[in-house]
mmCIF file of C-alpha atoms in Angstrom:
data_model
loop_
_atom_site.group_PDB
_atom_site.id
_atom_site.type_symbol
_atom_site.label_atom_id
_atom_site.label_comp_id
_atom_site.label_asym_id
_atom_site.label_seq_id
_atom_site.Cartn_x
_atom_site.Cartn_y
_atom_site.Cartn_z
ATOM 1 C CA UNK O 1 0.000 0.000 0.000
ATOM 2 C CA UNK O 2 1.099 3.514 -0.793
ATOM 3 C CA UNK O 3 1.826 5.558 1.738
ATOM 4 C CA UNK O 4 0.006 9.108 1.429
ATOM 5 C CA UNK O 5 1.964 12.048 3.250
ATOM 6 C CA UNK O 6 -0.514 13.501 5.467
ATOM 7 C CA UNK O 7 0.279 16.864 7.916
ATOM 8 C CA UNK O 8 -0.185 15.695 11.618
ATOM 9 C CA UNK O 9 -3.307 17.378 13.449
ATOM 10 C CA UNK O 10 -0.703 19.019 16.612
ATOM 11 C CA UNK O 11 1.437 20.416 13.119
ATOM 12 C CA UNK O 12 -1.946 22.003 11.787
ATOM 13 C CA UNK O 13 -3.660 23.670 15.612
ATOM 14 C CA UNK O 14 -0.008 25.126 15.515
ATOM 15 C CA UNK O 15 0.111 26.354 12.178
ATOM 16 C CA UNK O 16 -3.297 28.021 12.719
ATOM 17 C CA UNK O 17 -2.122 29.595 15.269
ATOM 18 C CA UNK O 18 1.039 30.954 13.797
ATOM 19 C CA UNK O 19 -1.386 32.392 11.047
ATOM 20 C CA UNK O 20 -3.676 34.057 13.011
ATOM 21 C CA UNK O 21 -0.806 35.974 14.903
ATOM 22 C CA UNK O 22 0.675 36.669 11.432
ATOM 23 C CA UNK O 23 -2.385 38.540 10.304
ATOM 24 C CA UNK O 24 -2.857 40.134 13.290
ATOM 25 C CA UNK O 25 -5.872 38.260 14.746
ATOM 26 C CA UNK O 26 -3.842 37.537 17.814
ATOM 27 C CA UNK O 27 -1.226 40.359 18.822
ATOM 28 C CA UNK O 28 2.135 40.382 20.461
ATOM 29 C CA UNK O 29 1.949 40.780 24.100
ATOM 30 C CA UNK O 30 -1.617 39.065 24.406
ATOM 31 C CA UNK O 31 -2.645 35.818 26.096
ATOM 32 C CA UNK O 32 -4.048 32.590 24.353
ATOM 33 C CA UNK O 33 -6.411 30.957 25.776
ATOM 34 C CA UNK O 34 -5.717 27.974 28.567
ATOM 35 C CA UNK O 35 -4.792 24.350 26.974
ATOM 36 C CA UNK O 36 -8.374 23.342 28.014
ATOM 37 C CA UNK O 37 -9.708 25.712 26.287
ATOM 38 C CA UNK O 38 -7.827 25.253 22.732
ATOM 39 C CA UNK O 39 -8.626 21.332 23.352
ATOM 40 C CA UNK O 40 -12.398 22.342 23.069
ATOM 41 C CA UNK O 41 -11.976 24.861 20.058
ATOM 42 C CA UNK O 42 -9.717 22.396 18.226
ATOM 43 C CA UNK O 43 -12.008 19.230 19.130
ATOM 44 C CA UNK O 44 -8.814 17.852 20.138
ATOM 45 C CA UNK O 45 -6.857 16.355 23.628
ATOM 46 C CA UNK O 46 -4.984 18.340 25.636
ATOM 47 C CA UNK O 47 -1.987 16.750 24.693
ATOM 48 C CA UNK O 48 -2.373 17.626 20.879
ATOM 49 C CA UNK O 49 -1.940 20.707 22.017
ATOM 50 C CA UNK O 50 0.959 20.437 24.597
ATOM 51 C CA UNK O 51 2.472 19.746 21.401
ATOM 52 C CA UNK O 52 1.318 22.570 19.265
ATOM 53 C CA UNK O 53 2.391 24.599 21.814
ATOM 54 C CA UNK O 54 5.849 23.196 22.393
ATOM 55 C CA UNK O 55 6.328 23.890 18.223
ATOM 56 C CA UNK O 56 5.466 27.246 18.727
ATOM 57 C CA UNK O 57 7.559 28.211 22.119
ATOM 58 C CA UNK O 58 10.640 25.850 20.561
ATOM 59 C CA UNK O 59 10.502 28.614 17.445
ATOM 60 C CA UNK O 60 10.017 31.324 20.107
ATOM 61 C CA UNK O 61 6.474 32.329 18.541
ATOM 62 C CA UNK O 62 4.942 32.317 22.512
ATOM 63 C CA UNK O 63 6.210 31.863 26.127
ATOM 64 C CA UNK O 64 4.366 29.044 28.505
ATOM 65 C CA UNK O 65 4.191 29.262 32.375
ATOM 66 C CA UNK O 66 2.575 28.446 34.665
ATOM 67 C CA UNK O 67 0.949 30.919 35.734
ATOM 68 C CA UNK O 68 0.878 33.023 32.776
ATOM 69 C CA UNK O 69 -0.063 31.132 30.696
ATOM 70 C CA UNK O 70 0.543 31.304 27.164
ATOM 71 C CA UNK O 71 1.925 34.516 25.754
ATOM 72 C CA UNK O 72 2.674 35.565 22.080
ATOM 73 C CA UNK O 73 5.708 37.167 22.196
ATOM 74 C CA UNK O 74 6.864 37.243 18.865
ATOM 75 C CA UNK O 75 4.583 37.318 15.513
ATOM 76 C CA UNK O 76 8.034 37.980 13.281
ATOM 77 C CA UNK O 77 8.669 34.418 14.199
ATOM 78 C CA UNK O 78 5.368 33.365 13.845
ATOM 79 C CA UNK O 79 6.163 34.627 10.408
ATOM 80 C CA UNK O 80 9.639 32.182 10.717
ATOM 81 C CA UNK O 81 7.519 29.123 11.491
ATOM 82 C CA UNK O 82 5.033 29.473 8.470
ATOM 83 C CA UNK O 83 8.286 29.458 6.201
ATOM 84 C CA UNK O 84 9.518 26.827 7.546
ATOM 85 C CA UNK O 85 7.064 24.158 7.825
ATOM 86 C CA UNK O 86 6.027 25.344 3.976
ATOM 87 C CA UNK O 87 9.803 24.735 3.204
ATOM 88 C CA UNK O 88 9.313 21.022 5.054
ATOM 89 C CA UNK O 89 5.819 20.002 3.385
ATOM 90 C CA UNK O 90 6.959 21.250 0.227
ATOM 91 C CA UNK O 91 9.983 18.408 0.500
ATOM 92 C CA UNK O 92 7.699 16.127 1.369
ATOM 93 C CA UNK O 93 5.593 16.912 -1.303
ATOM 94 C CA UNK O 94 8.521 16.324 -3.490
ATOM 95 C CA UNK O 95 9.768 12.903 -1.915
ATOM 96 C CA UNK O 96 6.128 11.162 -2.713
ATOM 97 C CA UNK O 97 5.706 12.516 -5.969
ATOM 98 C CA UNK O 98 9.545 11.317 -6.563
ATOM 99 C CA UNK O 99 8.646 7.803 -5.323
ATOM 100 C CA UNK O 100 5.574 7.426 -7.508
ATOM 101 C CA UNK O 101 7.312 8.603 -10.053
ATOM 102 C CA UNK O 102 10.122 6.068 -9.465
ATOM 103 C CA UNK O 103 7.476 3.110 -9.492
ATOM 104 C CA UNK O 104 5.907 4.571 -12.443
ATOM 105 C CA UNK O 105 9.571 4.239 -14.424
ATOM 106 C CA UNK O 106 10.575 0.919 -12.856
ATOM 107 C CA UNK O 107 6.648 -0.607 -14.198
ATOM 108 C CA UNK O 108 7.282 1.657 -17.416
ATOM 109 C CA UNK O 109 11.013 -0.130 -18.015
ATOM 110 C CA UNK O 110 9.458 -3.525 -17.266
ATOM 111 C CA UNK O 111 6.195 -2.896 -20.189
ATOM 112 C CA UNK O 112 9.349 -1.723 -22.602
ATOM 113 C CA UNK O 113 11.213 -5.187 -21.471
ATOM 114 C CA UNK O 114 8.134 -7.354 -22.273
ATOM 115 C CA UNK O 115 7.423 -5.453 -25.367
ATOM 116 C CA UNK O 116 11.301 -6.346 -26.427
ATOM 117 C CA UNK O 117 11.150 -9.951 -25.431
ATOM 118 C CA UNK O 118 7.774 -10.436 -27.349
ATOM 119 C CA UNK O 119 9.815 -8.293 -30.552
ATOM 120 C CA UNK O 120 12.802 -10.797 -29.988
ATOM 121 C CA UNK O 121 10.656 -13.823 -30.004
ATOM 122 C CA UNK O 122 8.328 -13.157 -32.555
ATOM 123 C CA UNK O 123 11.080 -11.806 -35.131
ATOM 124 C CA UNK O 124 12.790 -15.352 -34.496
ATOM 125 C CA UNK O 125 9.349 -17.283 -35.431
ATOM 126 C CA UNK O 126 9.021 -14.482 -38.823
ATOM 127 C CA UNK O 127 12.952 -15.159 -39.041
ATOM 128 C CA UNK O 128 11.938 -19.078 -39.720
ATOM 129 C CA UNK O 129 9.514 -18.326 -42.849
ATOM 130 C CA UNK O 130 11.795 -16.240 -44.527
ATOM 131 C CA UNK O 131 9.821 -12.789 -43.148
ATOM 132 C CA UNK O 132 11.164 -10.005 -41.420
ATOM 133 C CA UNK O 133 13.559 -9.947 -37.965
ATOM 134 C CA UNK O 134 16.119 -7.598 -36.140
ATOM 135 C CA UNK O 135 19.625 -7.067 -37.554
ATOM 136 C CA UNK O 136 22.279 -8.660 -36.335
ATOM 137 C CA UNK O 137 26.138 -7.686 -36.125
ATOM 138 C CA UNK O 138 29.178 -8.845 -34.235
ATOM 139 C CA UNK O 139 31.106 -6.589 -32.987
ATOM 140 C CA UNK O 140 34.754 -6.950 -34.898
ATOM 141 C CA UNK O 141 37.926 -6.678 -33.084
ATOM 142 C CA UNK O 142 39.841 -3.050 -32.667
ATOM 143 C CA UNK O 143 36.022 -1.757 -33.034
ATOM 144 C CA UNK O 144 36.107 2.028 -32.007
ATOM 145 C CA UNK O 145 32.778 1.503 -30.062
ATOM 146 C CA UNK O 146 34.565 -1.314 -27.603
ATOM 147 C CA UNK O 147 34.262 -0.468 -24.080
ATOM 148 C CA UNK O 148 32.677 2.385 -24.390
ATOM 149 C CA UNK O 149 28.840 2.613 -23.739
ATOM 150 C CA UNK O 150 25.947 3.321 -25.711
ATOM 151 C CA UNK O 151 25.468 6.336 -24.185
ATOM 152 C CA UNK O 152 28.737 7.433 -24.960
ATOM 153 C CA UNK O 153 28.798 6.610 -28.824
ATOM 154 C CA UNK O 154 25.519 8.207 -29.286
ATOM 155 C CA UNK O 155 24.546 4.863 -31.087
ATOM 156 C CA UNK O 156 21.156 6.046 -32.359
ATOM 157 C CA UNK O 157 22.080 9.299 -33.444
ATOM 158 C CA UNK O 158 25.035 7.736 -35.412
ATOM 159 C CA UNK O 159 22.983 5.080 -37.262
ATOM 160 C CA UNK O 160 19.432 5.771 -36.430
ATOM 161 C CA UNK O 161 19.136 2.373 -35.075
ATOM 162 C CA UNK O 162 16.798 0.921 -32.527
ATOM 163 C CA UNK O 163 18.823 -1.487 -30.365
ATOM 164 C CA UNK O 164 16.803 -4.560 -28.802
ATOM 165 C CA UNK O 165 19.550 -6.423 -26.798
ATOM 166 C CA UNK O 166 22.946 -7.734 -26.815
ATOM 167 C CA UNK O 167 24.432 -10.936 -27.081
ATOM 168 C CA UNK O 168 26.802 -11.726 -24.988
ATOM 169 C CA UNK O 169 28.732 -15.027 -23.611
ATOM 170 C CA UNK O 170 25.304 -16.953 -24.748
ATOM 171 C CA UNK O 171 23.100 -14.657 -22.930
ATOM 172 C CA UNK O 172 20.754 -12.124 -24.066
ATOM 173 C CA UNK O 173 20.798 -8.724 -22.289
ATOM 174 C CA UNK O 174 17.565 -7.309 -23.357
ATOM 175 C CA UNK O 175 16.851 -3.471 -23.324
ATOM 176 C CA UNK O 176 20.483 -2.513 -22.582
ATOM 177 C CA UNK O 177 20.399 1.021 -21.131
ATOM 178 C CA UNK O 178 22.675 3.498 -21.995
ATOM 179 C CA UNK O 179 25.301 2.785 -19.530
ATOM 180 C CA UNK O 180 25.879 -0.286 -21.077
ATOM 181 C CA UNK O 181 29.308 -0.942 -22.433
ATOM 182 C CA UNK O 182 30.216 -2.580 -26.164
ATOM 183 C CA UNK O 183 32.211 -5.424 -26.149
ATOM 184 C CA UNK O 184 34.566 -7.368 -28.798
ATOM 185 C CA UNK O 185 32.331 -10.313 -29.863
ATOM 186 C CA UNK O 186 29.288 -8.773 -28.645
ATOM 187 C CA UNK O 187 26.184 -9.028 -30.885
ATOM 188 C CA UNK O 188 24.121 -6.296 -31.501
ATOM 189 C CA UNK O 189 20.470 -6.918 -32.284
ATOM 190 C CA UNK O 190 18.713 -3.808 -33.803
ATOM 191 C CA UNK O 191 16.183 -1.994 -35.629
ATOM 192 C CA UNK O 192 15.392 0.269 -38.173
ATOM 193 C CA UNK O 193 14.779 1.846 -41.492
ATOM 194 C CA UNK O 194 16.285 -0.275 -44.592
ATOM 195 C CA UNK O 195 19.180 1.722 -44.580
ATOM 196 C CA UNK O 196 20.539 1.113 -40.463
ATOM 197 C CA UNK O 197 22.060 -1.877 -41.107
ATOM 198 C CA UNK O 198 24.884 -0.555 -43.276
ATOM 199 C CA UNK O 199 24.814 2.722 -41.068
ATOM 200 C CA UNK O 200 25.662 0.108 -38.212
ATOM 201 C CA UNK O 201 28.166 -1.794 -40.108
ATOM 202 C CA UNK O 202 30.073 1.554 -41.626
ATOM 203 C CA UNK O 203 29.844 3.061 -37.951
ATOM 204 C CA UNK O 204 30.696 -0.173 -35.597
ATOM 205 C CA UNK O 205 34.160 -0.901 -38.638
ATOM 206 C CA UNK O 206 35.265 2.767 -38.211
#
């Protein structure tokens, strides 16, 4: 299950707070009203708001004491603690949308990998009746494009090819990404346009 980033009900009571002595609904100098009384307001336990509280007096937004009470003493850092918990959720914000998005790549990359495989297999079967079926070339020896990757050649934008996979030691690496490094021996299988496979051959024999 995913979790959802939610902002914690003590987090909330204080930022309302902060707020309302930011616009001036609650001045400097001037008392809040008892614990007790914020529980009822809030429709929340005293301890939610011994913790709003303690947010507010660790930023220096009020004072607590006993007898006292609760003071505002400061609605510049009222201001502070706005910023700050904006700069926090906004983070957080960013961290789930950044994990979603990771899942969303790793399930994209494994549709692309199936999609390949079925390519691969089904080019093999067309390869049989005389149809249709990737290109294939070995990489020769003293190739320019040997151990460097495919990222580093710019492959497709030197031959306009799609590459599938690579063989390799009797294994098929399917989907290589671009970090991948070339080879001697290694077999490129690829697609494209009629003219890739001698833009592969000219470019992987420079």
């Amino acid at each position: 299950m995913k979790k959802k980033y939610t902002t914690p009900k003590y987090i909330k009571i204080a930022l309302d707070i902060a707020y309302r002595i930011h616009n001036g609904d609650l001045k400097e100098g001037s008392k809040v009203s008892g614990r007790s009384t914020l529980a009822s307001k809030y429709n929340v336990s005293p301890e939610t708001i011994r913790r709003s509280i303690a947010l507010l007096k660790d930023m220096n937004v009020v004072e607590v004491t006993e007898k006292s009470g609760i003071l505002i003493v400061s609605k510049k850092q009222a201001y502070q603690f706005i910023q700050n918990f904006n700069t926090k959720d906004n983070v957080s914000k960013l961290v789930n949308k950044t994990r979603k998005l990771i899942i969303q790549k790793k399930e994209l990359e494994e549709h692309i990998e199936e999609n390949i495989t079925s390519i691969i297999e089904y080019s093999s079967q067309l390869r049989n009746i005389g149809l249709m079926y990737p290109f294939e070339l070995k990489i020769p020896k003293n190739s320019h494009i040997i151990g460097k990757t495919i990222g580093n050649t710019s492959f497709w934008q030197n031959t306009k090819a799609t590459i599938l996979g690579i063989k390799r030691n009797d294994k098929l690496i399917i989907s290589p990404g671009p970090y991948l490094d070339f080879r001697e021996d290694d077999i490129i299988l690829f697609v494209g346009t009629n003219e890739v496979l001698q833009n592969v051959e000219n470019f992987i024999n420079l």
